[in-house]
Amino acid sequence: AQKVTQAQTEISVVEKEDVTLDCVYETRDTTYYLFWYKQPPSGELVFLIRRNSFDEQNEISGRYSWNFQKSTSSFNFTITASQVVDSAVYFCALSEVSRGQNFVFGPGTRLSVLP
Amino acid sequence: GAVVSQHPSWVICKSGTSVKIECRSLDFQATTMFWYRQFPKQSLMLMATSNEGSKATYEQGVEKDKFLINHASLTLSTLTVTSAHPEDSSFYICSARMDLRSGNTIYFGEGSWLTVV
């Protein structure tokens, strides 16, 4: 079973629309980290956020916000007022302390923001 | 901030040759580095965990004799793809873990595009 599920393979929105990328994870660890990364066509991974399992506070950073809910094992990512520059593949990832903190990446969501 | 550098950023090699990719932590010591592979339009998959001074731990299905990993120092890990074939063409990316006292944070390199022709 996949440990990190991103149900949306591809999403297309028109500029200025809000968009939410879903992420559901699976772990038996009590201590773990969740991440979101952006991967533009050039390939590098752009770090967006890290959240540890003991911190369920939602976070907002500019147009980005994250909703972490342990009860549903979800860590969703919302972009408000999307822009063309937001077009990229977005990965949700899980890092479990018991596994030495290697990353398990979700399959990714390709976001296209159309002008 | 901490930086992890990979070299080369992209490389083209002939089938049957070997190619080495370097992963360096530029301003911190990394006892552990990870190597991932990403095929086109797919996710990143962990290949191996590299610990300084010891043998790498490979994930199931990854051939250790084909993908040689050397973590000879606290700032350098290398991945050598031996006898490369076109199906090895992929994006390879490393990450380095800063030690516990320094925050236990993980940083990714910029990745290396390998094309085998």
Tab-separated table of C-alpha atoms in Angstrom:
chain	number	residue	atom	x	y	z
A	1	ALA	CA	0.000	0.000	0.000
A	2	GLN	CA	1.227	3.472	-0.803
A	3	LYS	CA	2.340	5.374	2.217
A	4	VAL	CA	1.675	8.731	0.635
A	5	THR	CA	-1.269	9.242	-1.657
A	6	GLN	CA	-1.923	12.272	-3.784
A	7	ALA	CA	-5.250	11.579	-5.372
A	8	GLN	CA	-5.023	14.293	-8.015
A	9	THR	CA	-2.647	13.406	-10.816
A	10	GLU	CA	-3.198	16.637	-12.724
A	11	ILE	CA	-5.075	19.814	-11.989
A	12	SER	CA	-5.695	22.750	-14.279
A	13	VAL	CA	-6.962	26.053	-13.005
A	14	VAL	CA	-7.261	29.537	-14.364
A	15	GLU	CA	-5.105	32.226	-12.863
A	16	LYS	CA	-6.440	33.751	-9.636
A	17	GLU	CA	-8.419	30.660	-8.757
A	18	ASP	CA	-7.763	28.920	-5.471
A	19	VAL	CA	-6.605	25.319	-5.650
A	20	THR	CA	-6.140	22.609	-3.033
A	21	LEU	CA	-3.771	19.707	-3.449
A	22	ASP	CA	-4.621	16.678	-1.372
A	23	CYS	CA	-2.205	14.461	0.506
A	24	VAL	CA	-3.052	11.432	2.614
A	25	TYR	CA	-0.350	9.492	4.397
A	26	GLU	CA	0.000	6.247	6.274
A	27	THR	CA	2.385	5.533	9.119
A	28	ARG	CA	2.598	3.642	12.374
A	29	ASP	CA	5.220	5.969	13.772
A	30	THR	CA	4.239	8.493	16.396
A	31	THR	CA	7.101	10.756	15.369
A	32	TYR	CA	7.239	11.691	11.731
A	33	TYR	CA	7.532	14.660	9.424
A	34	LEU	CA	5.475	15.755	6.492
A	35	PHE	CA	6.729	17.891	3.663
A	36	TRP	CA	5.591	19.611	0.538
A	37	TYR	CA	7.984	20.245	-2.321
A	38	LYS	CA	7.549	22.019	-5.621
A	39	GLN	CA	9.349	20.642	-8.650
A	40	PRO	CA	9.561	22.943	-11.653
A	41	PRO	CA	10.573	21.577	-15.082
A	42	SER	CA	14.233	22.120	-14.266
A	43	GLY	CA	13.953	19.315	-11.743
A	44	GLU	CA	15.198	20.708	-8.490
A	45	LEU	CA	13.023	20.264	-5.445
A	46	VAL	CA	11.912	23.516	-3.896
A	47	PHE	CA	11.160	23.118	-0.220
A	48	LEU	CA	7.802	24.567	0.824
A	49	ILE	CA	7.064	23.318	4.313
A	50	ARG	CA	7.978	20.793	6.976
A	51	ARG	CA	5.548	19.829	9.690
A	52	ASN	CA	6.222	17.416	12.544
A	53	SER	CA	3.633	15.005	13.822
A	54	PHE	CA	3.158	16.839	17.089
A	55	ASP	CA	2.270	20.144	15.533
A	56	GLU	CA	-1.204	20.203	14.061
A	57	GLN	CA	-1.441	23.922	13.727
A	58	ASN	CA	-2.369	25.072	10.301
A	59	GLU	CA	0.133	27.309	8.610
A	60	ILE	CA	-0.110	30.174	6.203
A	61	SER	CA	2.762	31.591	4.198
A	62	GLY	CA	1.712	34.244	1.766
A	63	ARG	CA	-0.601	32.632	-0.775
A	64	TYR	CA	0.188	29.171	0.542
A	65	SER	CA	-1.572	27.438	3.389
A	66	TRP	CA	-1.490	23.956	4.805
A	67	ASN	CA	-4.094	21.982	6.705
A	68	PHE	CA	-2.701	19.130	8.797
A	69	GLN	CA	-5.265	16.779	10.303
A	70	LYS	CA	-3.932	13.715	12.100
A	71	SER	CA	-7.446	12.346	12.554
A	72	THR	CA	-7.729	11.842	8.814
A	73	SER	CA	-3.987	11.471	8.122
A	74	SER	CA	-4.142	14.327	5.709
A	75	PHE	CA	-1.848	17.221	4.966
A	76	ASN	CA	-3.506	19.312	2.287
A	77	PHE	CA	-1.965	22.276	0.522
A	78	THR	CA	-3.920	25.267	-0.741
A	79	ILE	CA	-2.707	27.946	-3.107
A	80	THR	CA	-4.807	31.070	-3.004
A	81	ALA	CA	-5.110	33.306	-6.043
A	82	SER	CA	-2.972	31.010	-8.155
A	83	GLN	CA	-0.450	32.409	-10.606
A	84	VAL	CA	1.106	31.021	-13.753
A	85	VAL	CA	4.427	30.690	-11.906
A	86	ASP	CA	2.780	28.190	-9.591
A	87	SER	CA	2.661	25.686	-12.456
A	88	ALA	CA	4.802	22.732	-11.428
A	89	VAL	CA	4.624	19.255	-9.989
A	90	TYR	CA	3.990	19.238	-6.267
A	91	PHE	CA	5.086	16.369	-4.064
A	92	CYS	CA	3.926	15.515	-0.599
A	93	ALA	CA	6.437	13.439	1.351
A	94	LEU	CA	6.597	11.516	4.603
A	95	SER	CA	9.719	11.065	6.684
A	96	GLU	CA	9.588	8.512	9.473
A	97	VAL	CA	12.113	8.643	12.276
A	98	SER	CA	12.026	4.848	12.596
A	99	ARG	CA	13.244	4.552	9.001
A	100	GLY	CA	16.161	6.881	9.387
A	101	GLN	CA	14.248	9.806	7.988
A	102	ASN	CA	14.449	8.835	4.363
A	103	PHE	CA	11.617	10.314	2.353
A	104	VAL	CA	8.647	8.519	0.934
A	105	PHE	CA	7.227	10.694	-1.783
A	106	GLY	CA	3.707	10.729	-3.034
A	107	PRO	CA	3.126	10.317	-6.764
A	108	GLY	CA	2.907	14.053	-7.259
A	109	THR	CA	0.261	16.402	-8.579
A	110	ARG	CA	0.935	18.323	-11.769
A	111	LEU	CA	-0.590	21.766	-11.453
A	112	SER	CA	-1.139	23.888	-14.518
A	113	VAL	CA	-2.228	27.461	-13.994
A	114	LEU	CA	-3.546	28.959	-17.162
A	115	PRO	CA	-3.418	32.693	-17.858
B	1	GLY	CA	21.666	28.477	4.572
B	2	ALA	CA	22.796	24.911	4.107
B	3	VAL	CA	23.438	23.834	0.556
B	4	VAL	CA	23.780	20.462	-1.036
B	5	SER	CA	25.439	20.477	-4.404
B	6	GLN	CA	25.309	17.822	-7.071
B	7	HIS	CA	27.670	17.469	-9.979
B	8	PRO	CA	27.232	17.163	-12.847
B	9	SER	CA	23.821	18.731	-13.343
B	10	TRP	CA	23.409	16.751	-16.500
B	11	VAL	CA	25.469	14.156	-18.300
B	12	ILE	CA	25.223	12.165	-21.486
B	13	CYS	CA	27.169	8.935	-21.697
B	14	LYS	CA	27.465	6.042	-24.076
B	15	SER	CA	25.868	2.735	-23.324
B	16	GLY	CA	28.271	0.457	-21.492
B	17	THR	CA	30.297	3.188	-19.858
B	18	SER	CA	30.234	4.255	-16.228
B	19	VAL	CA	29.299	7.646	-14.898
B	20	LYS	CA	29.842	9.159	-11.480
B	21	ILE	CA	27.573	11.681	-9.777
B	22	GLU	CA	28.769	13.599	-6.752
B	23	CYS	CA	26.715	14.900	-3.868
B	24	ARG	CA	28.379	17.395	-1.554
B	25	SER	CA	27.162	19.103	1.554
B	26	LEU	CA	28.808	22.492	1.285
B	27	ASP	CA	28.585	23.932	4.775
B	28	PHE	CA	27.637	21.120	7.076
B	29	GLN	CA	28.655	17.558	7.845
B	30	ALA	CA	26.293	14.869	6.717
B	31	THR	CA	26.648	11.457	8.284
B	32	THR	CA	23.784	10.226	6.151
B	33	MET	CA	22.963	10.904	2.542
B	34	PHE	CA	20.173	9.481	0.452
B	35	TRP	CA	19.996	8.796	-3.268
B	36	TYR	CA	16.740	8.952	-5.182
B	37	ARG	CA	15.843	8.237	-8.794
B	38	GLN	CA	13.009	9.783	-10.742
B	39	PHE	CA	11.884	8.497	-14.105
B	40	PRO	CA	9.976	10.870	-16.395
B	41	LYS	CA	6.567	11.817	-15.079
B	42	GLN	CA	7.007	9.620	-12.039
B	43	SER	CA	7.727	10.218	-8.409
B	44	LEU	CA	11.053	10.043	-6.646
B	45	MET	CA	12.036	6.637	-5.371
B	46	LEU	CA	14.674	5.979	-2.754
B	47	MET	CA	17.551	3.950	-4.126
B	48	ALA	CA	19.878	3.748	-1.171
B	49	THR	CA	20.935	5.244	2.115
B	50	SER	CA	24.573	6.175	2.341
B	51	ASN	CA	26.306	6.332	5.721
B	52	GLU	CA	29.761	7.794	6.077
B	53	GLY	CA	32.388	5.146	6.578
B	54	SER	CA	30.129	2.168	6.026
B	55	LYS	CA	28.432	0.317	3.205
B	56	ALA	CA	25.312	1.796	1.722
B	57	THR	CA	21.932	0.251	2.370
B	58	TYR	CA	20.061	-0.410	-0.840
B	59	GLU	CA	16.322	-0.548	-1.329
B	60	GLN	CA	14.742	-3.689	-2.652
B	61	GLY	CA	15.153	-4.030	-6.381
B	62	VAL	CA	18.165	-1.723	-6.652
B	63	GLU	CA	21.284	-3.502	-7.880
B	64	LYS	CA	24.147	-2.618	-5.587
B	65	ASP	CA	26.745	-3.787	-8.084
B	66	LYS	CA	25.321	-1.523	-10.732
B	67	PHE	CA	24.786	1.544	-8.582
B	68	LEU	CA	27.940	1.914	-6.539
B	69	ILE	CA	27.689	4.329	-3.637
B	70	ASN	CA	30.689	5.638	-1.776
B	71	HIS	CA	30.385	7.928	1.224
B	72	ALA	CA	34.037	8.500	1.904
B	73	SER	CA	33.769	11.694	3.901
B	74	LEU	CA	31.242	13.641	5.922
B	75	THR	CA	30.653	16.011	3.028
B	76	LEU	CA	30.757	13.788	-0.031
B	77	SER	CA	28.809	10.843	-1.360
B	78	THR	CA	29.157	9.526	-4.888
B	79	LEU	CA	26.868	7.421	-7.018
B	80	THR	CA	28.479	5.535	-9.877
B	81	VAL	CA	26.241	4.006	-12.501
B	82	THR	CA	28.294	1.170	-13.942
B	83	SER	CA	27.829	-0.241	-17.425
B	84	ALA	CA	25.053	2.221	-18.039
B	85	HIS	CA	22.176	1.342	-20.317
B	86	PRO	CA	19.497	3.550	-21.854
B	87	GLU	CA	16.998	2.368	-19.244
B	88	ASP	CA	19.224	3.956	-16.591
B	89	SER	CA	18.445	7.353	-18.078
B	90	SER	CA	16.769	9.206	-15.281
B	91	PHE	CA	16.931	12.120	-12.880
B	92	TYR	CA	19.075	11.304	-9.866
B	93	ILE	CA	18.832	13.441	-6.763
B	94	CYS	CA	20.558	13.214	-3.437
B	95	SER	CA	19.741	14.539	-0.028
B	96	ALA	CA	21.937	15.051	2.996
B	97	ARG	CA	20.943	14.952	6.610
B	98	MET	CA	22.441	17.497	8.927
B	99	ASP	CA	23.365	15.882	12.219
B	100	LEU	CA	21.076	15.861	15.223
B	101	ARG	CA	22.901	18.630	17.069
B	102	SER	CA	22.499	20.897	14.091
B	103	GLY	CA	18.792	20.368	13.686
B	104	ASN	CA	18.511	16.991	11.965
B	105	THR	CA	17.281	18.716	8.843
B	106	ILE	CA	17.473	17.218	5.383
B	107	TYR	CA	18.502	19.163	2.303
B	108	PHE	CA	18.208	18.112	-1.314
B	109	GLY	CA	20.709	18.629	-4.075
B	110	GLU	CA	19.711	20.151	-7.374
B	111	GLY	CA	19.626	16.787	-9.097
B	112	SER	CA	21.486	15.271	-12.017
B	113	TRP	CA	19.984	14.381	-15.356
B	114	LEU	CA	21.539	11.242	-16.839
B	115	THR	CA	20.983	10.305	-20.461
B	116	VAL	CA	22.492	7.088	-21.755
B	117	VAL	CA	22.700	6.829	-25.529
